[in-house]
Coordinates of C-alpha atoms in Angstrom, one line a residue:
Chain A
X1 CA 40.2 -2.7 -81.8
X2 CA 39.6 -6.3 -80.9
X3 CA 40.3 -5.6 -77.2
X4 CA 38.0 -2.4 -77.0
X5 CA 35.1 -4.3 -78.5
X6 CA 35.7 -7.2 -75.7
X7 CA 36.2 -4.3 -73.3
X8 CA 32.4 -3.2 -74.6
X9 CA 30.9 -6.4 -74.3
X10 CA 32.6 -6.6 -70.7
X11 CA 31.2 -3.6 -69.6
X12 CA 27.5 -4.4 -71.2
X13 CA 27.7 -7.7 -69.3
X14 CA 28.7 -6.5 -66.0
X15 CA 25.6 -4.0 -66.3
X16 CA 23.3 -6.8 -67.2
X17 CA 24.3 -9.1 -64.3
X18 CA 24.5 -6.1 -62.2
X19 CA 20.5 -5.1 -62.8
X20 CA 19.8 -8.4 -62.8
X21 CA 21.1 -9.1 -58.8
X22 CA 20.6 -5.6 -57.6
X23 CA 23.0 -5.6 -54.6
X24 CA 21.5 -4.9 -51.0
X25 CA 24.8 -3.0 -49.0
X26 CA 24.3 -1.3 -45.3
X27 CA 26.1 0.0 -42.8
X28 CA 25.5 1.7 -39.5
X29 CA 25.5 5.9 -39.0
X30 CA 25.5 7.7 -36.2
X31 CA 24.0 11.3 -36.2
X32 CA 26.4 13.2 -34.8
X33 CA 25.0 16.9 -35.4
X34 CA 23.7 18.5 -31.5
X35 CA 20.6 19.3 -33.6
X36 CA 19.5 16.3 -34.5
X37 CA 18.3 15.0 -38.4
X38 CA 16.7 18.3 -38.6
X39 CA 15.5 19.6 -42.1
X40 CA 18.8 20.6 -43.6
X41 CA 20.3 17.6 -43.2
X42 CA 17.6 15.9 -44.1
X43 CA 17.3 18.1 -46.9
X44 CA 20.9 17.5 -48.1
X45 CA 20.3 13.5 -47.6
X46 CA 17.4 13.6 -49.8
X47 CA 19.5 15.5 -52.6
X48 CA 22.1 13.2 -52.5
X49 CA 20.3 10.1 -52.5
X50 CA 18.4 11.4 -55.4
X51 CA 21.4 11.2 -57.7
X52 CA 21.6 7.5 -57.5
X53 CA 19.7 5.2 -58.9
X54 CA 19.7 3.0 -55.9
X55 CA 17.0 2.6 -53.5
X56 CA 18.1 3.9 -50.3
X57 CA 16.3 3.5 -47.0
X58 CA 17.0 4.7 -43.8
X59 CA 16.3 2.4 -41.0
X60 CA 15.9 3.3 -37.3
X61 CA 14.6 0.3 -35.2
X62 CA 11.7 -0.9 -36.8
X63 CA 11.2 2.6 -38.8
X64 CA 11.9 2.5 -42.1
X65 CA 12.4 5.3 -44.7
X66 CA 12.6 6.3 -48.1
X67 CA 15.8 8.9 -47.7
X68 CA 15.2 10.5 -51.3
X69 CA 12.2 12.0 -49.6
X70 CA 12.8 14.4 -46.8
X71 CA 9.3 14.3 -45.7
X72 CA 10.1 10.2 -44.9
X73 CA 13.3 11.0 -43.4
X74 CA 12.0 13.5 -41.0
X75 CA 9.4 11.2 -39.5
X76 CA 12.9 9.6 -38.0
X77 CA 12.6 12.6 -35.6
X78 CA 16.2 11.1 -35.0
X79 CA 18.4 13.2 -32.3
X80 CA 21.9 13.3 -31.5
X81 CA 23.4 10.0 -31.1
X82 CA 21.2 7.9 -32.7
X83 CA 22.3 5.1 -35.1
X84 CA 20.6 4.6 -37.8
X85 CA 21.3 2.0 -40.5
X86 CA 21.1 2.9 -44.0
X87 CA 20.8 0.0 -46.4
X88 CA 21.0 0.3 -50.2
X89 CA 20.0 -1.8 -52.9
X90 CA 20.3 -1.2 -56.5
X91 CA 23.3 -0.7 -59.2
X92 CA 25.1 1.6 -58.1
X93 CA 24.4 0.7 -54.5
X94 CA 28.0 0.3 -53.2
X95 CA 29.4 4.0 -54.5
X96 CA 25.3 5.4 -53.1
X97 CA 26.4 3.9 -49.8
X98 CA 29.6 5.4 -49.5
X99 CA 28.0 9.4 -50.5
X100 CA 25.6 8.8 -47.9
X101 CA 28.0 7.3 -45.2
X102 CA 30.0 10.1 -45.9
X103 CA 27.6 12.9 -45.6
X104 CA 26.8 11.3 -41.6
X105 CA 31.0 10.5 -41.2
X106 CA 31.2 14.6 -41.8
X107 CA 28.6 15.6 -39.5
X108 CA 26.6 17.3 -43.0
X109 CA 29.2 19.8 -42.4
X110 CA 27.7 21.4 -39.6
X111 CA 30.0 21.6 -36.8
X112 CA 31.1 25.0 -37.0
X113 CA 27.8 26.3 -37.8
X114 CA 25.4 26.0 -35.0
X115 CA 23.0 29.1 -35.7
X116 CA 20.1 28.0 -37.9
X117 CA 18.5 24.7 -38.5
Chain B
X1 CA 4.0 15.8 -30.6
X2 CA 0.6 17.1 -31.6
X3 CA -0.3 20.3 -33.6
X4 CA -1.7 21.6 -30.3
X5 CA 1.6 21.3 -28.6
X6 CA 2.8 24.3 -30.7
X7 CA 0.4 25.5 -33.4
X8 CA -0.8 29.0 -32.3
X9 CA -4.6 28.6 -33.7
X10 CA -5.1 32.7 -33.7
X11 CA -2.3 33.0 -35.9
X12 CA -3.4 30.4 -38.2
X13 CA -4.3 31.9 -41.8
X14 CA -5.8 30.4 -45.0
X15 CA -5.3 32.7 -47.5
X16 CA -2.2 34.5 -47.7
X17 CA -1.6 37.4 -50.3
X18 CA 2.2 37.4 -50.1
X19 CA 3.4 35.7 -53.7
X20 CA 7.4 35.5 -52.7
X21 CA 9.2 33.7 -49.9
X22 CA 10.5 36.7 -47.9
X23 CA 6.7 38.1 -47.9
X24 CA 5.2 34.9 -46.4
X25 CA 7.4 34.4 -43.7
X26 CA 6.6 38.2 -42.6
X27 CA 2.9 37.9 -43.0
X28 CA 3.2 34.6 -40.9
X29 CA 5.5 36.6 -38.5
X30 CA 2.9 39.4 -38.2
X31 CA 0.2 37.0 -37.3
X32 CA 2.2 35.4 -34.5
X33 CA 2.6 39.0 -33.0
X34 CA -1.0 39.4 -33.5
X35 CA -1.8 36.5 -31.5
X36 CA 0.5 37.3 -29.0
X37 CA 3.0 34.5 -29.5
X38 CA 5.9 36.9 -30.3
X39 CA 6.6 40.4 -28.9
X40 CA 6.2 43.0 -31.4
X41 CA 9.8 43.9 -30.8
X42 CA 11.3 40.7 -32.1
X43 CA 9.1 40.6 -35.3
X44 CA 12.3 41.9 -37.1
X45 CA 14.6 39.8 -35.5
X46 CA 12.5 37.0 -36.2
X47 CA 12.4 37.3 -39.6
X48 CA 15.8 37.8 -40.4
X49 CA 16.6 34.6 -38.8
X50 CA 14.3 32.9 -40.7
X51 CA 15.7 34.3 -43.8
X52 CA 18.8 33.7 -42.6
X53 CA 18.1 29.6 -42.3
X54 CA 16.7 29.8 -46.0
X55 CA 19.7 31.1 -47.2
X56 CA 21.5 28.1 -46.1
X57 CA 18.9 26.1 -48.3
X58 CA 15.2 26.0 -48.5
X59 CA 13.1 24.4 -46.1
X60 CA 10.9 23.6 -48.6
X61 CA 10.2 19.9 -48.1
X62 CA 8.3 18.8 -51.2
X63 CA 4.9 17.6 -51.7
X64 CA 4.0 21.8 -52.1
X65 CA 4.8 22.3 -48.3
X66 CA 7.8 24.5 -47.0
X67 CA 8.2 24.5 -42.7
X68 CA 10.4 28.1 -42.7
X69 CA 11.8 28.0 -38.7
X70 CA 14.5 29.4 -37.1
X71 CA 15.7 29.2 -33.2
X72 CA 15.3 32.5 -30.9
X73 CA 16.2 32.9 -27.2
X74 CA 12.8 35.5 -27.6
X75 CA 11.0 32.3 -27.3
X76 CA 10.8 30.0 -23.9
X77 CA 8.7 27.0 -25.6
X78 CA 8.1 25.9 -29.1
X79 CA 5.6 28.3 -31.0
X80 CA 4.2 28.1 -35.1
X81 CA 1.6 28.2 -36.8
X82 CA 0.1 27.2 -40.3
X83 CA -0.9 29.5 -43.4
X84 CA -2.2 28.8 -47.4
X85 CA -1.2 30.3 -50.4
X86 CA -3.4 29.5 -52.9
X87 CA -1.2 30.6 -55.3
X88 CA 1.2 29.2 -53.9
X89 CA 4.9 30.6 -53.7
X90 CA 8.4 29.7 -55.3
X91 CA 10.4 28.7 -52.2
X92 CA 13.0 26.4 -54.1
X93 CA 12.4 23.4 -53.3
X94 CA 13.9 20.0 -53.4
X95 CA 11.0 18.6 -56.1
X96 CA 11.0 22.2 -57.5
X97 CA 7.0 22.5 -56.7
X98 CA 5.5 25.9 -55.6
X99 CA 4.9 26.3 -52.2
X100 CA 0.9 26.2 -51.0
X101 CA 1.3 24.6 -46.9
X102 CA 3.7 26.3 -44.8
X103 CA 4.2 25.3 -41.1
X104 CA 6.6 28.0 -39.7
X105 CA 8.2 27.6 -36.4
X106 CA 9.9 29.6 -33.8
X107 CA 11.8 27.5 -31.1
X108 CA 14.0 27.9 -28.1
X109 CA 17.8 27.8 -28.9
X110 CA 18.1 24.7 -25.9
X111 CA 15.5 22.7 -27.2
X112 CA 16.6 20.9 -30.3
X113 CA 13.9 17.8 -29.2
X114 CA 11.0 19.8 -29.6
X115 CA 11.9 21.1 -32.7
X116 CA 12.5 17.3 -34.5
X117 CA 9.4 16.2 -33.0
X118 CA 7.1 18.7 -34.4
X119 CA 9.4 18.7 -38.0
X120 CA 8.3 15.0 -37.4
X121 CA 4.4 15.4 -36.5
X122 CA 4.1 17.7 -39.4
X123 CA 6.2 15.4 -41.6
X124 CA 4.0 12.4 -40.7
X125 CA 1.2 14.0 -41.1
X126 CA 1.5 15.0 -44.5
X127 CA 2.5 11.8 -45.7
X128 CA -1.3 11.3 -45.6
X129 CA -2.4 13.3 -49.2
X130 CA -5.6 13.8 -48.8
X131 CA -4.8 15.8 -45.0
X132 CA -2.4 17.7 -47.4
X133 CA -4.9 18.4 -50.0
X134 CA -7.9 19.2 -47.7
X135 CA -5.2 21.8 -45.9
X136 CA -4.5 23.6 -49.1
X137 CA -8.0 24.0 -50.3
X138 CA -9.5 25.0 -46.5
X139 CA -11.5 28.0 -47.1
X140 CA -10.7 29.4 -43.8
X141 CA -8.8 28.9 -40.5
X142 CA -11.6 27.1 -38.7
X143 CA -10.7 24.4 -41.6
X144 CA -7.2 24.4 -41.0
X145 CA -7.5 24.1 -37.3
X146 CA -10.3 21.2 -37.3
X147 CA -8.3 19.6 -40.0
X148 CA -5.5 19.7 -37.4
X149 CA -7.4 18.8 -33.9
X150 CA -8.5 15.9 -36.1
X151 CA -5.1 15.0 -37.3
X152 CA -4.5 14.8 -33.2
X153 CA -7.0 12.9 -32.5
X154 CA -6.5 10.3 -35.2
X155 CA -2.5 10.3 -35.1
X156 CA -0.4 8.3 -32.8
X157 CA 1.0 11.2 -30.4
X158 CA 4.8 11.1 -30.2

């Protein structure tokens, strides 16, 4: 009982510090897809960023973008081979970073379809 | 890019009567055949391919705009044009909004630059609200198509 309500307080606490320093995280992506950051991955981006609470910005050079918003992140106009850097900052900014990273790492899952875009 | 680059103007319409998704992109098919962007042999072609790309999720973008596009090897440089719904259509999309602006686009299956650049002209563009709102309540395609030559003159050509 006594450990569970600890175990509460713990949990409240770490929230609290947590919103209080939102952390900043980035790393560096490489689009990979022949077709560039065309709308569908854009498309998938801005879905997945949308489930965090995190603000998440894609950065390419001195561009920077809101990725919950396709409309932002196809003003990147990025093609094959760019790197981009996505930074995050918020709450759950470390597990938002990872989603993202992981939707560039896999190409958006669109090697073996090549056909539309 | 600028609109000019790839916006057929004689296909350009302002009032579209289809009210579903598969009924715009054939109206705005029909009107690049018209103006003699597309052969009227491909129109079917076309289409499917366009319906095809929807079905692997909507290119409806938000912000009551949808840019339908698909590649063809019919096509030897980037063509599209713009139509209105004032309506406005269900095209699923991300912010769940009905559709009113649609930019649709044909391009060439080698030239996956020209697409992102006009995906990113248009894209730009719209971020500007009032451009989007004066699109979707033109009363006619002269509108659209000033509202566009002025969009290229004012915008920073990429």
């Amino acid at each position: 009982m006594n450990v569970s309500v600890v175990g509460q307080h713990e949990d409240r606490l770490a929230g609290i510090l947590n919103s209080m320093s939102d952390q900043m995280v980035s790393r560096e992506v490489v689009v990979g897809m022949p077709q560039g950051l065309h709308a569908r991955p854009a498309d998938q981006l801005a879905r997945e960023a949308r489930k965090w609470q995190s603000r998440i910005e894609l950065l390419n050079n001195s561009q920077r973008v809101d990725g919950k918003s396709i409309l932002e992140v196809l003003t990147l106009a990025a093609e094959a081979g760019t790197r981009l850097v996505v930074e995050v900052t918020g709450p759950d900014a470390h597990e938002a970073l990872k989603a993202i990273g992981t939707l560039f790492d896999r190409n958006f899952n669109e090697q073996e379809n090549n056909e539309g875009r | 890019m600028k609109f000019s680059d790839f916006v057929a103007t004689d296909a350009i319409r302002s009032h579209v009567d289809a009210g579903t998704k598969e009924g715009v992109i054939r109206e705005m098919s029909q009107s690049l055949v018209d103006a003699g962007s597309i052969a009227a042999a491909d129109y079917e072609s076309i289409v499917k391919a366009i319906m095809k790309r929807e079905d692997l999720g909507s290119t409806g973008i938000g912000r009551g705009v949808a840019v339908p596009h698909t590649k063809h090897p019919s096509v030897s440089r980037l063509v599209g044009t713009v139509a209105v719904s004032h309506s406005g259509v269900d095209f699923e999309s991300l912010d769940g909004e009905p559709v009113q602006l649609f930019f649709l686009l044909v391009s060439p299956p080698d030239r996956p630059g020209d697409h992102l650049r006009a995906l990113e002209n248009i894209s730009r563009q719209l971020r500007d609200e009032t451009f989007c709102r004066q699109l979707k309540s033109a009363k006619g395609p002269m509108d659209i198509r000033h509202l566009l030559e002025e969009a290229d003159s004012h915008g920073v050509a990429s």
